[in-house]
Amino acid sequence: MNEVLLSTEVLIYLLSETLIILLEFFALFFTIDIIKNWDFTSTKPKQYRLEKKSYLVMLIIFFALVVKIALIPYFAYVIDNLSNIIPGAMCAAGVINANDYGIKLLALKIFIVFFNSIWIIINSEDLRQKDYPYIKTKLYFFIFVFLITLIEYILDILYFTNISLDELVLCCTVIFGTQGNSTLPFGLDTSKLIILFYLFYLLTLMANISKQSFLSFIVNILFLYISYLSVVEFFGTYIYELPTHKCPFCMLQKEYYYIGYVLWTTLFLGVFYAISSFVLKSLIKKELDYTYKYSIIFNTIFVSICTLYVFIYYLKNGVFL
């Protein structure tokens, strides 16, 4: 048996994922019946039974999707903890690159969190109405979520069963480069990148304040990409207080007070709410004003944390890195 699978954290994680996929499969069985036979205007006993069944199904789906979202930070903890036993790994960066499945799995997990959160919002809006106008929309959407979750579950198994403890993996310094080895695309340097970072933040504010859903969607996608590069290339070095340390994973460790969890979560939430305003408008033909407000709040928290680390370092040392 692969020694990685003997890790307590990995066993707990895989067991949790297995329970979630079983719950979703159970819900899927009833979902198909509800989609085929649902007619809210009907007064037949079968419709009444479907309504009672739907309460249970929605509760199961809601529970499974919420737990699935909560497992993301635990997954980050698990792979970071595995760096203690995998040769060459200094943090989660080396572990996630230990085989060909890691990066694909991580990307898919981020998309699943987004889709799960969209479903939760649609469900909330549906339950607010007396005639459940979005019930078929959210059930079709759940089927899509289940299918990609099943793919992710298979990738989970493939990823953890193919981590070798006999081969060296790359450390984060090699993967993300150093001060003299910039990995920035499009010929950008650090100064131009930081200008773009604050510029796109201001653009997200304007798009959200004006409630332009499509513009907010586009600008926040770009802001997500620019923010990732900015943290790796610039702001992260102030968290580590070391100009040659450029890693998006090490900041998840206790030496840095787990600030990475706060940083990446606020960025995700800020971008998610901006994107969701456009997606929800497309799916349920309804604009939710609070999504713009939450996007502004979380994006601002993210930018403030990044800026504060630079400001504090300058106050303490009188110089920039």
Coordinates of C-alpha atoms in Angstrom, one line a residue:
M1 CA 0.0 0.0 0.0
N2 CA 1.2 3.5 -0.8
E3 CA 2.7 5.0 2.4
V4 CA 1.0 8.3 1.7
L5 CA -2.4 6.6 2.1
L6 CA -1.3 5.6 5.6
S7 CA -1.2 9.2 6.6
T8 CA -4.0 10.0 9.1
E9 CA -4.8 13.3 7.4
V10 CA -5.0 11.7 3.9
L11 CA -7.2 8.9 5.2
I12 CA -9.6 11.5 6.9
Y13 CA -9.7 13.5 3.7
L14 CA -10.4 10.6 1.4
L15 CA -13.0 9.2 3.7
S16 CA -14.7 12.6 3.8
E17 CA -14.6 12.8 0.0
T18 CA -16.1 9.3 -0.3
L19 CA -19.0 10.2 2.0
I20 CA -19.7 13.3 0.0
I21 CA -19.8 11.5 -3.3
L22 CA -22.1 8.9 -1.8
L23 CA -24.4 11.5 -0.5
E24 CA -24.5 13.3 -3.8
F25 CA -25.1 10.0 -5.6
F26 CA -28.0 9.3 -3.3
A27 CA -29.4 12.8 -4.0
L28 CA -28.9 12.3 -7.7
F29 CA -31.2 9.3 -7.7
F30 CA -34.1 11.4 -6.4
T31 CA -33.2 14.5 -8.4
I32 CA -33.9 12.8 -11.7
D33 CA -37.4 11.8 -10.5
I34 CA -38.2 15.3 -9.3
I35 CA -37.0 16.9 -12.6
K36 CA -39.2 14.4 -14.6
N37 CA -42.4 14.8 -12.6
W38 CA -42.3 18.2 -10.9
D39 CA -45.4 20.3 -11.6
F40 CA -46.1 22.8 -8.8
T41 CA -49.5 23.6 -10.2
S42 CA -50.6 20.0 -9.8
T43 CA -52.8 19.0 -6.9
K44 CA -52.2 15.3 -7.3
P45 CA -50.8 13.2 -4.3
K46 CA -47.7 12.5 -6.4
Q47 CA -46.8 16.2 -6.5
Y48 CA -47.2 16.4 -2.7
R49 CA -44.9 13.5 -2.3
L50 CA -42.4 15.1 -4.6
E51 CA -42.5 18.3 -2.6
K52 CA -41.8 16.4 0.6
K53 CA -39.0 14.5 -1.1
S54 CA -37.5 17.7 -2.4
Y55 CA -37.0 19.0 1.1
L56 CA -34.9 16.1 2.0
V57 CA -33.0 16.1 -1.3
M58 CA -32.2 19.8 -1.0
L59 CA -31.0 19.4 2.6
I60 CA -28.7 16.5 1.6
I61 CA -27.3 18.5 -1.4
F62 CA -26.8 21.6 0.7
F63 CA -25.0 19.7 3.4
A64 CA -22.7 17.8 0.9
L65 CA -21.8 21.0 -1.0
V66 CA -21.1 23.0 2.2
V67 CA -18.8 20.3 3.5
K68 CA -17.1 20.1 0.1
I69 CA -16.3 23.8 0.3
A70 CA -15.0 23.4 3.9
L71 CA -12.7 20.6 2.8
I72 CA -10.7 22.9 0.5
P73 CA -8.6 24.5 3.4
Y74 CA -8.2 21.0 4.8
F75 CA -6.9 19.7 1.5
A76 CA -4.3 22.6 1.6
Y77 CA -3.4 21.5 5.1
V78 CA -3.1 17.8 4.1
I79 CA -0.7 18.5 1.2
D80 CA 1.3 20.9 3.2
N81 CA 1.6 18.3 6.0
L82 CA 2.8 15.7 3.4
S83 CA 5.9 17.9 2.7
N84 CA 7.3 16.5 6.0
I85 CA 7.6 13.0 4.4
I86 CA 8.1 13.7 0.7
P87 CA 11.8 14.1 -0.2
G88 CA 12.7 17.5 -1.6
A89 CA 9.4 19.2 -0.7
M90 CA 9.6 22.3 1.6
C91 CA 5.9 23.1 1.5
A92 CA 2.7 22.2 -0.4
A93 CA 4.2 23.6 -3.7
G94 CA 6.5 20.5 -4.1
V95 CA 3.7 18.1 -3.0
I96 CA 1.1 19.4 -5.4
N97 CA 3.7 19.0 -8.2
A98 CA 4.7 15.5 -7.1
N99 CA 2.9 14.0 -10.1
D100 CA 0.9 15.0 -13.2
Y101 CA -2.5 15.0 -11.4
G102 CA -1.8 17.6 -8.7
I103 CA -2.2 20.9 -10.5
K104 CA -5.2 19.6 -12.5
L105 CA -6.8 18.5 -9.2
L106 CA -6.2 21.8 -7.5
A107 CA -7.6 23.8 -10.4
L108 CA -10.7 21.6 -10.5
K109 CA -11.2 22.0 -6.8
I110 CA -11.3 25.7 -7.1
F111 CA -13.8 25.5 -9.9
I112 CA -16.0 23.1 -7.8
V113 CA -16.0 25.6 -4.9
F114 CA -17.2 28.2 -7.3
F115 CA -20.0 26.0 -8.7
N116 CA -21.0 24.7 -5.3
S117 CA -21.3 28.3 -4.0
I118 CA -23.4 29.3 -7.1
W119 CA -25.8 26.4 -6.3
I120 CA -26.1 27.4 -2.7
I121 CA -27.1 31.0 -3.7
I122 CA -29.7 29.7 -6.3
N123 CA -31.1 27.3 -3.7
S124 CA -31.4 30.2 -1.2
E125 CA -33.2 32.4 -3.8
D126 CA -35.5 29.4 -4.7
L127 CA -36.5 28.8 -1.1
R128 CA -37.5 32.4 -0.7
Q129 CA -40.3 32.0 -3.2
K130 CA -43.5 30.2 -2.6
D131 CA -43.7 28.4 -5.9
Y132 CA -40.0 27.3 -6.1
P133 CA -39.4 28.9 -9.5
Y134 CA -35.7 27.8 -9.8
I135 CA -36.1 24.2 -8.6
K136 CA -35.4 22.6 -12.0
T137 CA -32.6 25.0 -12.7
K138 CA -30.8 24.2 -9.5
L139 CA -31.4 20.4 -9.9
Y140 CA -29.9 20.5 -13.5
F141 CA -27.1 22.5 -12.1
F142 CA -26.6 19.9 -9.3
I143 CA -26.3 17.2 -11.9
F144 CA -23.5 19.1 -13.6
V145 CA -21.8 19.7 -10.2
F146 CA -22.1 16.0 -9.4
L147 CA -20.4 15.0 -12.6
I148 CA -17.4 17.3 -12.1
T149 CA -17.2 16.2 -8.5
L150 CA -17.0 12.6 -9.6
I151 CA -14.2 13.5 -11.9
E152 CA -12.4 15.3 -9.1
Y153 CA -12.9 12.3 -6.8
I154 CA -11.2 10.0 -9.4
L155 CA -8.4 12.6 -9.6
D156 CA -8.1 12.6 -5.8
I157 CA -7.5 8.8 -5.8
L158 CA -5.1 9.0 -8.7
Y159 CA -3.2 11.9 -7.1
F160 CA -2.6 10.4 -3.7
T161 CA -1.9 6.9 -5.0
N162 CA 0.8 8.1 -7.3
I163 CA 2.8 10.2 -4.9
S164 CA 6.2 8.5 -4.6
L165 CA 8.3 8.7 -1.5
D166 CA 11.4 7.5 -3.4
E167 CA 11.7 10.4 -5.9
L168 CA 12.8 13.9 -5.2
V169 CA 10.3 16.7 -5.9
L170 CA 11.1 20.3 -6.7
C171 CA 11.1 22.8 -3.9
C172 CA 9.2 26.1 -4.1
T173 CA 12.3 28.1 -4.9
V174 CA 12.9 26.2 -8.1
I175 CA 9.2 26.2 -9.1
F176 CA 8.5 29.9 -8.5
G177 CA 11.9 31.3 -9.2
T178 CA 13.9 33.8 -7.2
Q179 CA 14.5 37.5 -7.3
G180 CA 17.0 37.2 -10.1
N181 CA 14.8 34.7 -12.0
S182 CA 11.5 36.4 -12.6
T183 CA 8.7 34.3 -14.0
L184 CA 6.4 37.2 -15.0
P185 CA 4.7 36.9 -18.4
F186 CA 4.2 39.5 -21.2
G187 CA 7.5 41.2 -20.4
L188 CA 6.2 42.7 -17.2
D189 CA 8.5 43.8 -14.4
T190 CA 7.5 44.2 -10.7
S191 CA 6.8 47.9 -10.9
K192 CA 4.4 47.5 -13.8
L193 CA 2.8 44.5 -12.2
I194 CA 2.0 46.5 -9.0
I195 CA 0.6 49.4 -11.0
L196 CA -1.7 46.9 -12.8
F197 CA -2.6 45.4 -9.4
Y198 CA -4.0 48.6 -8.0
L199 CA -5.4 49.8 -11.3
F200 CA -7.5 46.6 -11.7
Y201 CA -8.6 46.9 -8.0
L202 CA -9.9 50.4 -8.8
L203 CA -11.6 49.0 -11.9
T204 CA -13.3 46.3 -9.9
L205 CA -14.6 49.0 -7.5
M206 CA -16.0 51.0 -10.4
A207 CA -17.6 48.0 -12.1
N208 CA -19.2 46.8 -8.8
I209 CA -20.4 50.3 -7.7
S210 CA -22.0 50.8 -11.2
K211 CA -23.4 47.3 -11.0
Q212 CA -22.2 46.4 -14.5
S213 CA -22.3 42.6 -14.2
F214 CA -20.5 41.7 -17.4
L215 CA -17.8 44.3 -16.9
S216 CA -17.4 43.2 -13.3
F217 CA -17.1 39.6 -14.5
I218 CA -14.3 40.4 -17.0
V219 CA -12.4 42.8 -14.7
N220 CA -12.4 40.5 -11.7
I221 CA -11.2 37.5 -13.7
L222 CA -8.2 39.7 -14.8
F223 CA -7.8 41.0 -11.2
L224 CA -7.6 37.4 -10.0
Y225 CA -4.7 36.6 -12.4
I226 CA -2.9 39.9 -11.7
S227 CA -3.4 39.4 -7.9
Y228 CA -1.9 35.9 -8.0
L229 CA 1.2 37.1 -9.8
S230 CA 1.5 40.1 -7.5
V231 CA 1.4 38.0 -4.3
V232 CA 4.0 35.5 -5.7
E233 CA 6.3 38.2 -7.2
F234 CA 6.0 41.0 -4.7
F235 CA 3.6 41.0 -1.7
G236 CA 4.6 37.5 -0.6
T237 CA 8.2 38.5 -0.2
Y238 CA 7.0 41.0 2.5
I239 CA 5.1 38.3 4.2
Y240 CA 8.3 36.2 4.3
E241 CA 10.5 39.3 4.8
L242 CA 12.8 37.7 2.3
P243 CA 13.2 39.0 -1.3
T244 CA 14.2 35.6 -2.7
H245 CA 11.2 33.7 -1.3
K246 CA 8.4 33.6 -3.8
C247 CA 5.8 31.0 -3.0
P248 CA 2.0 31.1 -2.7
F249 CA 2.0 28.0 -0.4
C250 CA 4.5 28.7 2.4
M251 CA 2.3 31.5 3.8
L252 CA -0.2 28.8 4.7
Q253 CA 2.2 27.5 7.4
K254 CA 2.1 28.5 11.1
E255 CA 5.4 30.3 10.9
Y256 CA 3.5 33.0 9.0
Y257 CA 0.4 32.8 11.2
Y258 CA -1.6 31.0 8.5
I259 CA -2.1 34.3 6.7
G260 CA -2.2 32.6 3.4
Y261 CA -5.6 31.1 4.3
V262 CA -7.0 34.6 4.9
L263 CA -5.3 36.1 1.9
W264 CA -6.4 33.5 -0.7
T265 CA -9.9 33.2 0.8
T266 CA -10.6 36.9 0.7
L267 CA -9.4 37.1 -2.9
F268 CA -11.5 34.1 -3.9
L269 CA -14.6 35.5 -2.2
G270 CA -14.1 39.0 -3.8
V271 CA -13.8 37.6 -7.3
F272 CA -16.5 34.9 -6.7
Y273 CA -19.2 37.4 -5.8
A274 CA -18.3 39.6 -8.8
I275 CA -18.5 36.6 -11.1
S276 CA -21.6 35.2 -9.5
S277 CA -23.5 38.4 -10.2
F278 CA -23.2 37.8 -14.0
V279 CA -23.6 34.0 -13.8
L280 CA -26.8 34.2 -11.6
K281 CA -28.2 36.9 -13.9
S282 CA -27.7 34.4 -16.8
L283 CA -29.1 31.4 -14.9
I284 CA -32.1 32.7 -13.0
K285 CA -32.6 36.1 -14.7
K286 CA -32.2 37.9 -11.4
E287 CA -29.7 40.4 -10.3
L288 CA -28.6 40.2 -6.6
D289 CA -27.3 43.6 -5.4
Y290 CA -25.5 42.1 -2.4
T291 CA -23.1 40.3 -4.6
Y292 CA -21.5 43.6 -5.8
K293 CA -21.3 44.8 -2.2
Y294 CA -19.6 41.6 -0.9
S295 CA -17.2 41.7 -3.9
I296 CA -16.1 45.2 -2.9
I297 CA -15.7 44.2 0.8
F298 CA -13.6 41.1 0.2
N299 CA -11.5 42.6 -2.6
T300 CA -10.8 45.6 -0.4
I301 CA -9.8 43.3 2.6
F302 CA -7.4 41.4 0.3
V303 CA -5.8 44.5 -1.1
S304 CA -5.5 46.1 2.4
I305 CA -3.8 43.0 3.8
C306 CA -1.3 43.0 0.9
T307 CA -0.6 46.7 1.3
L308 CA -0.3 46.5 5.1
Y309 CA 2.5 44.0 4.9
V310 CA 4.5 46.3 2.7
F311 CA 3.7 49.3 4.9
I312 CA 4.6 47.5 8.2
Y313 CA 7.9 46.2 6.7
Y314 CA 8.9 49.8 5.7
L315 CA 8.0 51.2 9.1
K316 CA 10.2 48.5 10.8
N317 CA 13.1 48.7 8.5
G318 CA 13.0 52.0 6.7
V319 CA 13.5 50.4 3.3
F320 CA 11.6 48.4 0.7
L321 CA 12.7 44.9 -0.3

